[in-house]
Short mmCIF file of N, CA and C in Angstrom, two decimals:
data_model
loop_
_atom_site.label_atom_id
_atom_site.label_comp_id
_atom_site.label_asym_id
_atom_site.label_seq_id
_atom_site.Cartn_x
_atom_site.Cartn_y
_atom_site.Cartn_z
N GLN I 5 -23.21 15.78 -11.93
CA GLN I 5 -22.27 16.41 -11.00
C GLN I 5 -22.94 16.56 -9.63
N VAL I 6 -22.17 16.30 -8.60
CA VAL I 6 -22.67 16.40 -7.21
C VAL I 6 -21.82 17.38 -6.45
N GLN I 7 -22.47 18.32 -5.77
CA GLN I 7 -21.77 19.20 -4.84
C GLN I 7 -22.08 18.74 -3.42
N LEU I 8 -21.03 18.59 -2.63
CA LEU I 8 -21.17 18.11 -1.26
C LEU I 8 -20.79 19.22 -0.30
N VAL I 9 -21.63 19.45 0.70
CA VAL I 9 -21.36 20.49 1.69
C VAL I 9 -21.43 19.89 3.08
N GLU I 10 -20.29 19.94 3.78
CA GLU I 10 -20.23 19.40 5.14
C GLU I 10 -20.53 20.51 6.16
N SER I 11 -21.02 20.08 7.30
CA SER I 11 -21.21 21.00 8.42
C SER I 11 -21.15 20.19 9.71
N GLY I 12 -21.01 20.91 10.82
CA GLY I 12 -21.05 20.24 12.12
C GLY I 12 -19.72 20.09 12.81
N GLY I 13 -18.64 20.47 12.15
CA GLY I 13 -17.34 20.37 12.81
C GLY I 13 -17.22 21.41 13.92
N GLY I 14 -16.14 21.30 14.68
CA GLY I 14 -15.91 22.25 15.76
C GLY I 14 -14.91 21.74 16.76
N LEU I 15 -14.88 22.39 17.91
CA LEU I 15 -13.97 22.04 19.01
C LEU I 15 -14.76 21.33 20.10
N VAL I 16 -14.23 20.21 20.55
CA VAL I 16 -14.89 19.44 21.60
C VAL I 16 -13.83 18.84 22.52
N GLN I 17 -14.19 18.61 23.75
CA GLN I 17 -13.26 17.98 24.68
C GLN I 17 -13.24 16.47 24.47
N ALA I 18 -12.14 15.87 24.84
CA ALA I 18 -12.02 14.41 24.74
C ALA I 18 -13.17 13.75 25.49
N GLY I 19 -13.72 12.72 24.86
CA GLY I 19 -14.88 12.03 25.43
C GLY I 19 -16.21 12.59 24.95
N GLY I 20 -16.17 13.73 24.29
CA GLY I 20 -17.39 14.36 23.81
C GLY I 20 -17.86 13.80 22.47
N SER I 21 -18.90 14.44 21.94
CA SER I 21 -19.52 13.98 20.69
C SER I 21 -19.74 15.13 19.73
N LEU I 22 -19.73 14.81 18.46
CA LEU I 22 -20.11 15.74 17.39
C LEU I 22 -20.89 14.96 16.35
N ARG I 23 -21.76 15.65 15.62
CA ARG I 23 -22.43 15.04 14.48
C ARG I 23 -22.14 15.87 13.25
N LEU I 24 -21.51 15.24 12.27
CA LEU I 24 -21.24 15.89 10.99
C LEU I 24 -22.39 15.60 10.03
N SER I 25 -22.68 16.58 9.19
CA SER I 25 -23.70 16.43 8.16
C SER I 25 -23.09 16.65 6.79
N CYS I 26 -23.60 15.96 5.80
CA CYS I 26 -23.17 16.14 4.42
C CYS I 26 -24.42 16.23 3.56
N ALA I 27 -24.63 17.39 2.99
CA ALA I 27 -25.78 17.60 2.12
C ALA I 27 -25.32 17.64 0.67
N ALA I 28 -26.13 17.05 -0.19
CA ALA I 28 -25.79 17.01 -1.62
C ALA I 28 -26.66 17.97 -2.40
N SER I 29 -26.09 18.59 -3.39
CA SER I 29 -26.86 19.40 -4.33
C SER I 29 -26.41 19.05 -5.74
N GLY I 30 -27.24 19.36 -6.70
CA GLY I 30 -26.92 19.02 -8.09
C GLY I 30 -27.60 17.72 -8.51
N ARG I 31 -27.68 16.79 -7.56
CA ARG I 31 -28.42 15.55 -7.77
C ARG I 31 -28.60 14.90 -6.41
N THR I 32 -29.39 13.88 -6.36
CA THR I 32 -29.60 13.18 -5.10
C THR I 32 -28.50 12.13 -4.91
N PHE I 33 -28.46 11.59 -3.70
CA PHE I 33 -27.52 10.53 -3.39
C PHE I 33 -27.96 9.19 -3.95
N SER I 34 -29.13 9.11 -4.57
CA SER I 34 -29.63 7.83 -5.05
C SER I 34 -28.61 7.14 -5.94
N ASN I 35 -28.45 5.85 -5.70
CA ASN I 35 -27.53 5.02 -6.48
C ASN I 35 -26.05 5.33 -6.23
N LEU I 36 -25.75 6.15 -5.26
CA LEU I 36 -24.36 6.47 -4.96
C LEU I 36 -23.89 5.79 -3.70
N GLY I 37 -22.58 5.67 -3.60
CA GLY I 37 -21.96 5.34 -2.33
C GLY I 37 -21.50 6.64 -1.70
N VAL I 38 -21.67 6.77 -0.39
CA VAL I 38 -21.30 8.00 0.30
C VAL I 38 -20.44 7.63 1.51
N GLY I 39 -19.44 8.44 1.78
CA GLY I 39 -18.56 8.10 2.90
C GLY I 39 -17.94 9.32 3.54
N TRP I 40 -17.19 9.04 4.60
CA TRP I 40 -16.45 10.07 5.33
C TRP I 40 -14.98 9.66 5.41
N PHE I 41 -14.14 10.63 5.20
CA PHE I 41 -12.70 10.46 5.31
C PHE I 41 -12.17 11.59 6.21
N ARG I 42 -10.92 11.47 6.65
CA ARG I 42 -10.31 12.56 7.38
C ARG I 42 -8.82 12.65 7.04
N GLN I 43 -8.29 13.85 7.26
CA GLN I 43 -6.86 14.06 7.02
C GLN I 43 -6.30 14.95 8.12
N ALA I 44 -5.36 14.41 8.87
CA ALA I 44 -4.67 15.16 9.91
C ALA I 44 -3.41 15.79 9.31
N PRO I 45 -2.90 16.84 9.93
CA PRO I 45 -1.68 17.49 9.40
C PRO I 45 -0.53 16.50 9.27
N GLY I 46 0.08 16.50 8.10
CA GLY I 46 1.22 15.63 7.87
C GLY I 46 0.89 14.17 7.63
N LYS I 47 -0.40 13.85 7.54
CA LYS I 47 -0.81 12.46 7.34
C LYS I 47 -1.63 12.33 6.06
N GLU I 48 -1.73 11.11 5.57
CA GLU I 48 -2.55 10.85 4.39
C GLU I 48 -4.03 10.85 4.77
N ARG I 49 -4.85 11.13 3.77
CA ARG I 49 -6.29 11.06 3.98
C ARG I 49 -6.68 9.61 4.23
N GLU I 50 -7.51 9.38 5.23
CA GLU I 50 -7.89 8.01 5.58
C GLU I 50 -9.40 7.83 5.59
N PHE I 51 -9.79 6.63 5.24
CA PHE I 51 -11.20 6.24 5.23
C PHE I 51 -11.71 6.09 6.66
N LEU I 52 -12.95 6.56 6.90
CA LEU I 52 -13.60 6.37 8.20
C LEU I 52 -14.82 5.48 8.12
N ALA I 53 -15.74 5.81 7.22
CA ALA I 53 -17.01 5.09 7.17
C ALA I 53 -17.66 5.32 5.82
N ALA I 54 -18.53 4.39 5.42
CA ALA I 54 -19.24 4.51 4.16
C ALA I 54 -20.61 3.87 4.29
N ILE I 55 -21.52 4.33 3.45
CA ILE I 55 -22.86 3.76 3.41
C ILE I 55 -23.31 3.67 1.95
N ASN I 56 -23.95 2.56 1.62
CA ASN I 56 -24.54 2.41 0.28
C ASN I 56 -25.95 2.97 0.32
N TRP I 57 -26.25 3.93 -0.58
CA TRP I 57 -27.55 4.57 -0.52
C TRP I 57 -28.67 3.56 -0.74
N ILE I 58 -28.44 2.64 -1.66
CA ILE I 58 -29.40 1.56 -1.87
C ILE I 58 -29.02 0.39 -0.95
N GLY I 59 -29.92 0.03 -0.10
CA GLY I 59 -29.67 -1.09 0.80
C GLY I 59 -29.20 -0.67 2.17
N GLY I 60 -28.44 0.42 2.24
CA GLY I 60 -28.02 0.95 3.52
C GLY I 60 -26.88 0.22 4.20
N SER I 61 -26.16 -0.65 3.49
CA SER I 61 -25.02 -1.33 4.11
C SER I 61 -24.00 -0.30 4.55
N THR I 62 -23.39 -0.56 5.70
CA THR I 62 -22.40 0.37 6.25
C THR I 62 -21.06 -0.33 6.46
N TYR I 63 -19.99 0.48 6.43
CA TYR I 63 -18.64 -0.02 6.56
C TYR I 63 -17.86 0.97 7.42
N TYR I 64 -16.94 0.46 8.24
CA TYR I 64 -16.19 1.32 9.14
C TYR I 64 -14.71 0.93 9.18
N ALA I 65 -13.89 1.94 9.39
CA ALA I 65 -12.49 1.67 9.70
C ALA I 65 -12.40 1.13 11.13
N ASN I 66 -11.43 0.27 11.37
CA ASN I 66 -11.28 -0.31 12.70
C ASN I 66 -11.07 0.76 13.76
N SER I 67 -10.43 1.86 13.38
CA SER I 67 -10.11 2.91 14.35
C SER I 67 -11.34 3.63 14.90
N VAL I 68 -12.46 3.54 14.19
CA VAL I 68 -13.67 4.25 14.63
C VAL I 68 -14.84 3.33 14.88
N LYS I 69 -14.69 2.06 14.60
CA LYS I 69 -15.78 1.09 14.78
C LYS I 69 -16.21 1.09 16.24
N GLY I 70 -17.51 1.21 16.48
CA GLY I 70 -18.03 1.23 17.84
C GLY I 70 -18.15 2.64 18.42
N ARG I 71 -17.46 3.61 17.80
CA ARG I 71 -17.54 5.00 18.27
C ARG I 71 -18.28 5.89 17.28
N PHE I 72 -18.13 5.64 15.99
CA PHE I 72 -18.75 6.45 14.95
C PHE I 72 -19.89 5.68 14.29
N THR I 73 -20.92 6.40 13.88
CA THR I 73 -22.04 5.79 13.18
C THR I 73 -22.40 6.64 11.96
N ILE I 74 -22.44 6.00 10.80
CA ILE I 74 -22.86 6.70 9.59
C ILE I 74 -24.32 6.37 9.33
N SER I 75 -25.08 7.36 8.89
CA SER I 75 -26.50 7.13 8.61
C SER I 75 -26.94 8.09 7.50
N ARG I 76 -28.14 7.84 7.00
CA ARG I 76 -28.64 8.68 5.90
C ARG I 76 -30.08 9.06 6.18
N ASP I 77 -30.48 10.20 5.61
CA ASP I 77 -31.87 10.65 5.65
C ASP I 77 -32.29 10.86 4.20
N ASN I 78 -33.08 9.94 3.69
CA ASN I 78 -33.47 10.00 2.29
C ASN I 78 -34.21 11.29 1.97
N ALA I 79 -35.13 11.68 2.84
CA ALA I 79 -35.96 12.85 2.58
C ALA I 79 -35.14 14.13 2.50
N LYS I 80 -34.07 14.20 3.31
CA LYS I 80 -33.24 15.40 3.35
C LYS I 80 -32.02 15.29 2.43
N ASN I 81 -31.86 14.11 1.80
CA ASN I 81 -30.70 13.90 0.93
C ASN I 81 -29.41 14.25 1.66
N THR I 82 -29.30 13.74 2.87
CA THR I 82 -28.20 14.09 3.76
C THR I 82 -27.64 12.83 4.40
N VAL I 83 -26.33 12.82 4.57
CA VAL I 83 -25.63 11.74 5.27
C VAL I 83 -25.01 12.33 6.53
N TYR I 84 -25.04 11.56 7.61
CA TYR I 84 -24.52 12.02 8.89
C TYR I 84 -23.39 11.11 9.36
N LEU I 85 -22.52 11.68 10.17
CA LEU I 85 -21.52 10.89 10.87
C LEU I 85 -21.60 11.30 12.34
N GLN I 86 -22.17 10.42 13.14
CA GLN I 86 -22.24 10.65 14.59
C GLN I 86 -20.94 10.14 15.20
N MET I 87 -20.23 11.03 15.87
CA MET I 87 -18.93 10.70 16.44
C MET I 87 -19.01 10.80 17.95
N ASN I 88 -18.84 9.68 18.63
CA ASN I 88 -18.88 9.64 20.09
C ASN I 88 -17.51 9.26 20.65
N SER I 89 -17.34 9.49 21.94
CA SER I 89 -16.09 9.12 22.62
C SER I 89 -14.88 9.65 21.86
N LEU I 90 -14.94 10.90 21.49
CA LEU I 90 -13.88 11.47 20.67
C LEU I 90 -12.56 11.55 21.43
N LYS I 91 -11.48 11.36 20.68
CA LYS I 91 -10.13 11.36 21.24
C LYS I 91 -9.31 12.46 20.55
N PRO I 92 -8.27 12.94 21.21
CA PRO I 92 -7.42 13.95 20.54
C PRO I 92 -6.90 13.50 19.19
N GLU I 93 -6.65 12.20 19.02
CA GLU I 93 -6.15 11.72 17.73
C GLU I 93 -7.21 11.72 16.64
N ASP I 94 -8.46 12.06 16.99
CA ASP I 94 -9.49 12.23 15.96
C ASP I 94 -9.43 13.62 15.32
N THR I 95 -8.58 14.48 15.84
CA THR I 95 -8.44 15.82 15.29
C THR I 95 -7.96 15.77 13.85
N ALA I 96 -8.74 16.38 12.96
CA ALA I 96 -8.43 16.35 11.52
C ALA I 96 -9.49 17.14 10.76
N VAL I 97 -9.20 17.40 9.50
CA VAL I 97 -10.24 17.89 8.59
C VAL I 97 -11.02 16.67 8.10
N HIS I 98 -12.31 16.72 8.25
CA HIS I 98 -13.18 15.60 7.87
C HIS I 98 -13.89 15.94 6.56
N TYR I 99 -13.84 15.00 5.64
CA TYR I 99 -14.39 15.20 4.30
C TYR I 99 -15.51 14.22 4.00
N CYS I 100 -16.56 14.74 3.40
CA CYS I 100 -17.59 13.89 2.83
C CYS I 100 -17.19 13.51 1.41
N ALA I 101 -17.55 12.32 0.99
CA ALA I 101 -17.19 11.85 -0.34
C ALA I 101 -18.34 11.05 -0.93
N ALA I 102 -18.41 11.02 -2.24
CA ALA I 102 -19.44 10.24 -2.92
C ALA I 102 -18.87 9.64 -4.20
N ALA I 103 -19.52 8.59 -4.65
CA ALA I 103 -19.05 7.92 -5.86
C ALA I 103 -20.19 7.16 -6.49
N ALA I 104 -20.02 6.86 -7.75
CA ALA I 104 -21.03 6.08 -8.50
C ALA I 104 -20.81 4.60 -8.27
N ARG I 105 -20.42 4.24 -7.08
CA ARG I 105 -20.13 2.87 -6.68
C ARG I 105 -20.02 2.86 -5.16
N SER I 106 -19.99 1.67 -4.60
CA SER I 106 -19.80 1.60 -3.15
C SER I 106 -18.43 2.13 -2.76
N LEU I 107 -18.35 2.80 -1.62
CA LEU I 107 -17.08 3.25 -1.08
C LEU I 107 -16.55 2.32 0.01
N ALA I 108 -17.03 1.08 -0.02
CA ALA I 108 -16.54 0.10 0.95
C ALA I 108 -15.05 -0.13 0.75
N PRO I 109 -14.33 -0.28 1.85
CA PRO I 109 -12.90 -0.61 1.75
C PRO I 109 -12.73 -1.98 1.13
N PRO I 110 -11.52 -2.33 0.59
CA PRO I 110 -10.27 -1.74 1.03
C PRO I 110 -9.76 -0.54 0.21
N ASN I 111 -10.24 -0.34 -0.99
CA ASN I 111 -9.70 0.74 -1.83
C ASN I 111 -10.84 1.56 -2.43
N PRO I 112 -11.53 2.37 -1.60
CA PRO I 112 -12.64 3.16 -2.15
C PRO I 112 -12.16 4.16 -3.17
N LYS I 113 -12.90 4.26 -4.27
CA LYS I 113 -12.54 5.19 -5.33
C LYS I 113 -13.59 6.31 -5.36
N VAL I 114 -13.17 7.50 -4.98
CA VAL I 114 -14.07 8.62 -4.79
C VAL I 114 -14.19 9.45 -6.08
N ASP I 115 -15.43 9.82 -6.41
CA ASP I 115 -15.67 10.70 -7.56
C ASP I 115 -15.83 12.15 -7.14
N TYR I 116 -16.42 12.38 -5.96
CA TYR I 116 -16.73 13.75 -5.53
C TYR I 116 -16.28 13.95 -4.08
N TRP I 117 -15.71 15.12 -3.80
CA TRP I 117 -15.29 15.48 -2.45
C TRP I 117 -15.98 16.76 -2.00
N GLY I 118 -16.27 16.82 -0.71
CA GLY I 118 -16.69 18.09 -0.13
C GLY I 118 -15.48 18.94 0.21
N GLN I 119 -15.73 20.11 0.76
CA GLN I 119 -14.63 21.04 1.04
C GLN I 119 -13.96 20.75 2.37
N GLY I 120 -14.59 19.95 3.21
CA GLY I 120 -14.01 19.56 4.49
C GLY I 120 -14.49 20.43 5.64
N THR I 121 -14.52 19.84 6.81
CA THR I 121 -14.88 20.56 8.03
C THR I 121 -13.91 20.14 9.14
N GLN I 122 -13.42 21.11 9.90
CA GLN I 122 -12.41 20.84 10.90
C GLN I 122 -13.04 20.29 12.17
N VAL I 123 -12.46 19.20 12.67
CA VAL I 123 -12.83 18.65 13.97
C VAL I 123 -11.59 18.70 14.85
N THR I 124 -11.71 19.35 16.00
CA THR I 124 -10.58 19.46 16.93
C THR I 124 -11.03 18.93 18.28
N VAL I 125 -10.26 17.96 18.80
CA VAL I 125 -10.58 17.35 20.08
C VAL I 125 -9.47 17.70 21.06
N SER I 126 -9.82 18.40 22.12
CA SER I 126 -8.83 18.81 23.11
C SER I 126 -8.74 17.78 24.23
N SER I 127 -7.53 17.67 24.79
CA SER I 127 -7.33 16.68 25.85
C SER I 127 -7.60 17.28 27.22
#
């Protein structure tokens, strides 16, 4: 069992940056796929980015490619999502996710979810 705890959300102006963190407890991220998703009010949860713990391959949704970067810190057992050039449409609850497989699109299958952290981008 993996418990995921996100942090780093908040309020930022358009064009600004935030870095989200996802820490795991209960076990390490080893051999897991880890990713970030978001859900805006009235919309479905959508995939943003994923990283394979082994090998470090990364995957991004077209909507965030070039603006967001997913990375990992093995020693801290933590995954990050660096978000730059934020837009009002990035406003959503952002969730960390993990699975016993890659979370690469097109249909990532998530085993574990974090509780979510709110990101609000003002215009």
